Amino acid sequence: MPGLDGLDRGTAHNARVWNHWLGGKDNYSVDRAVGDHIFGMFPNIVHVARADRAFLGRVVRFLAEECGVRQFLDIGTGLPTVDNTHEVAQRVAPESRIVYVDNDPLVLMHARALLTSTPEGATDYIDADAREPGTILEAASDTLDFDRPVAVMMLGILNFVIDDDQARATVARLMDAVPSGSYLVLTHPTLELGGEGNVEAMKFWNENATPPITSRTGREIARFLDGLDLLEPGLVSCAHWRPEFAELDGTPAQVSQYGAVGRKP
Ligand SMILES: C[S@@+](CC[C@H](N)C(=O)[O-])C[C@H]1O[C@@H](n2cnc3c(N)ncnc32)[C@H](O)[C@@H]1O
């Protein structure tokens, strides 16, 4: 039940538990209790969270440096942490423009930390549901030029759009709105890649936390990328997507979170 400030401190929320797994402090005791319980059931979850963030950093740097992308639409942003999308992109190209989208009230409350743009670039935050791409596109058009390439980032978010058809339609609507030379960046949890032990933990999540989550197979996740040119190395454990030398030490060989980047032809 939300308090007067709109925050629900009685139920674990994904943005806050994810922040706990990343070692952050923007979470409540209920989030830590559920997060720790899941860690007990599936200890790899902290590697999943960290590998996902490291993937985000590598992909944004790659798109900015090697592909010249200057616009990012980051849906399911999460609570601000180190190296948010705009910080990575604007380090490469200060003129980069980034729009963040999340529907968690605590993320909204912390959004100021995401709005620290360089003077040459721009950032914006939209409090919206990922399942409403029309609303997102309309609000994002204040900051992004949809005649120029955009990287649509959907990291750890389609797993909260439980219905397959709705998830595919959401991605299709977003990718229809961006021009050739745009990118789709995905991460998604799976019970493959060593994630078999996550079945009970996901069940526990769905009984004790919000929003409900689903896993998908690699084949199902690949369908989100239909019609796009899949960049090398393809759809892989996100820890394996162009790993950098500095990350090899201490990074698990594989995490049960797929990552991929597709380019709109
Ligand atoms: C697992 S976190 C991922 C955060 C970040 N993208 C990353 O990869 O580190 C998922 C985020 O999606 C947000 N989220 C979940 N369902 C959503 C929805 N229907 N609309 C918008 N945001 C949603 C949560 O609030 C949370 O911040």
Coordinates of N, CA, C and O and ligand atoms in Angstrom, one line a residue, residues 14-15 18 52-53 56 74-79 101-104 107 128-131 155-157 160 187 211, ligand 1:
N14 N 10.9 -3.9 -7.9 CA 12.0 -4.4 -8.7 C 13.1 -3.4 -8.8 O 14.3 -3.7 -8.7
A15 N 12.8 -2.1 -9.0 CA 13.9 -1.1 -9.2 C 14.7 -1.1 -7.9 O 16.0 -0.9 -8.0
W18 N 16.8 -4.4 -7.4 CA 17.9 -4.4 -8.4 C 19.0 -3.5 -7.9 O 20.2 -3.8 -7.9
D52 N 24.7 -7.2 -16.3 CA 23.8 -6.4 -17.1 C 24.2 -5.0 -17.2 O 24.3 -4.3 -18.2
R53 N 24.6 -4.4 -16.0 CA 25.1 -3.0 -16.0 C 26.4 -2.8 -16.8 O 26.6 -1.8 -17.5
L56 N 25.5 -2.7 -20.3 CA 25.0 -1.4 -20.7 C 26.2 -0.4 -21.0 O 26.2 0.3 -22.0
D74 N 16.1 5.1 -23.2 CA 16.4 4.1 -22.2 C 15.2 3.7 -21.4 O 14.8 4.5 -20.5
I75 N 14.5 2.6 -21.8 CA 13.2 2.3 -21.2 C 13.4 1.2 -20.1 O 14.0 0.2 -20.3
G76 N 12.9 1.5 -18.9 CA 13.1 0.6 -17.7 C 14.5 1.0 -17.2 O 15.4 0.1 -17.0
T77 N 14.7 2.3 -16.9 CA 16.0 2.8 -16.6 C 16.6 2.3 -15.3 O 17.8 2.0 -15.2
G78 N 15.7 2.1 -14.3 CA 16.3 1.7 -12.9 C 16.7 3.0 -12.2 O 16.7 4.1 -12.7
L79 N 17.0 2.7 -10.9 CA 17.5 3.8 -10.1 C 18.9 4.3 -10.5 O 19.7 3.5 -11.0
V101 N 13.0 6.4 -19.2 CA 11.6 6.1 -19.0 C 11.6 5.0 -17.9 O 12.2 4.0 -18.0
D102 N 10.7 5.2 -16.9 CA 10.5 4.2 -15.9 C 9.1 4.5 -15.3 O 8.6 5.6 -15.4
N103 N 8.5 3.5 -14.6 CA 7.2 3.8 -14.0 C 7.3 3.6 -12.4 O 6.3 3.5 -11.8
D104 N 8.5 3.5 -11.9 CA 8.6 3.3 -10.4 C 8.7 4.7 -9.7 O 9.5 5.5 -10.1
V107 N 12.1 5.8 -8.6 CA 13.0 6.2 -9.7 C 12.7 7.6 -10.1 O 13.5 8.5 -10.3
A128 N 6.5 6.8 -17.2 CA 5.5 6.1 -18.1 C 5.7 4.6 -18.0 O 6.8 4.1 -17.6
D129 N 4.7 4.0 -18.5 CA 4.7 2.5 -18.5 C 5.2 2.0 -19.9 O 4.8 2.5 -20.9
A130 N 6.2 1.1 -19.8 CA 6.8 0.6 -21.0 C 5.7 0.0 -22.0 O 6.0 -0.1 -23.2
R131 N 4.6 -0.4 -21.4 CA 3.6 -1.0 -22.3 C 2.7 0.0 -23.1 O 1.8 -0.3 -23.7
L155 N 16.7 -2.8 -21.4 CA 17.5 -3.7 -20.6 C 16.7 -4.2 -19.3 O 16.4 -3.3 -18.5
G156 N 16.5 -5.4 -19.3 CA 15.8 -6.0 -18.1 C 14.4 -5.5 -18.0 O 13.9 -5.3 -16.8
I157 N 13.7 -5.2 -19.1 CA 12.3 -4.6 -19.0 C 11.3 -5.4 -19.7 O 10.2 -5.6 -19.2
F160 N 9.1 -7.8 -17.8 CA 8.0 -7.4 -17.1 C 6.8 -7.2 -18.0 O 5.7 -6.7 -17.5
T187 N 18.4 -6.7 -22.9 CA 18.8 -7.8 -22.1 C 17.6 -8.4 -21.5 O 16.5 -7.8 -21.4
P211 N 7.0 -5.6 -10.0 CA 5.9 -6.2 -10.8 C 6.3 -7.7 -11.1 O 7.4 -8.1 -11.0
Ligands
LIG1 C1 15.8 -5.0 -13.8 S1 15.6 -3.2 -13.7 C2 16.7 -2.8 -15.0 C3 17.3 -1.4 -14.9 C4 18.3 -1.0 -16.0 N1 17.6 -1.0 -17.3 C5 19.4 -2.0 -16.0 O1 19.6 -2.7 -17.0 O2 20.2 -1.9 -15.1 C6 14.0 -3.0 -14.5 C7 13.4 -1.6 -14.4 O3 12.2 -1.6 -15.2 C8 11.2 -0.8 -14.5 N2 9.9 -1.3 -14.9 C9 9.3 -2.5 -14.7 N3 8.2 -2.6 -15.3 C10 8.0 -1.4 -16.0 C11 7.0 -0.9 -16.8 N4 5.9 -1.6 -17.1 N5 7.1 0.3 -17.3 C12 8.2 1.1 -17.1 N6 9.2 0.6 -16.3 C13 9.1 -0.6 -15.7 C14 11.5 -1.1 -13.0 O4 10.9 0.0 -12.2 C15 13.0 -1.1 -13.0 O5 13.5 0.2 -12.7

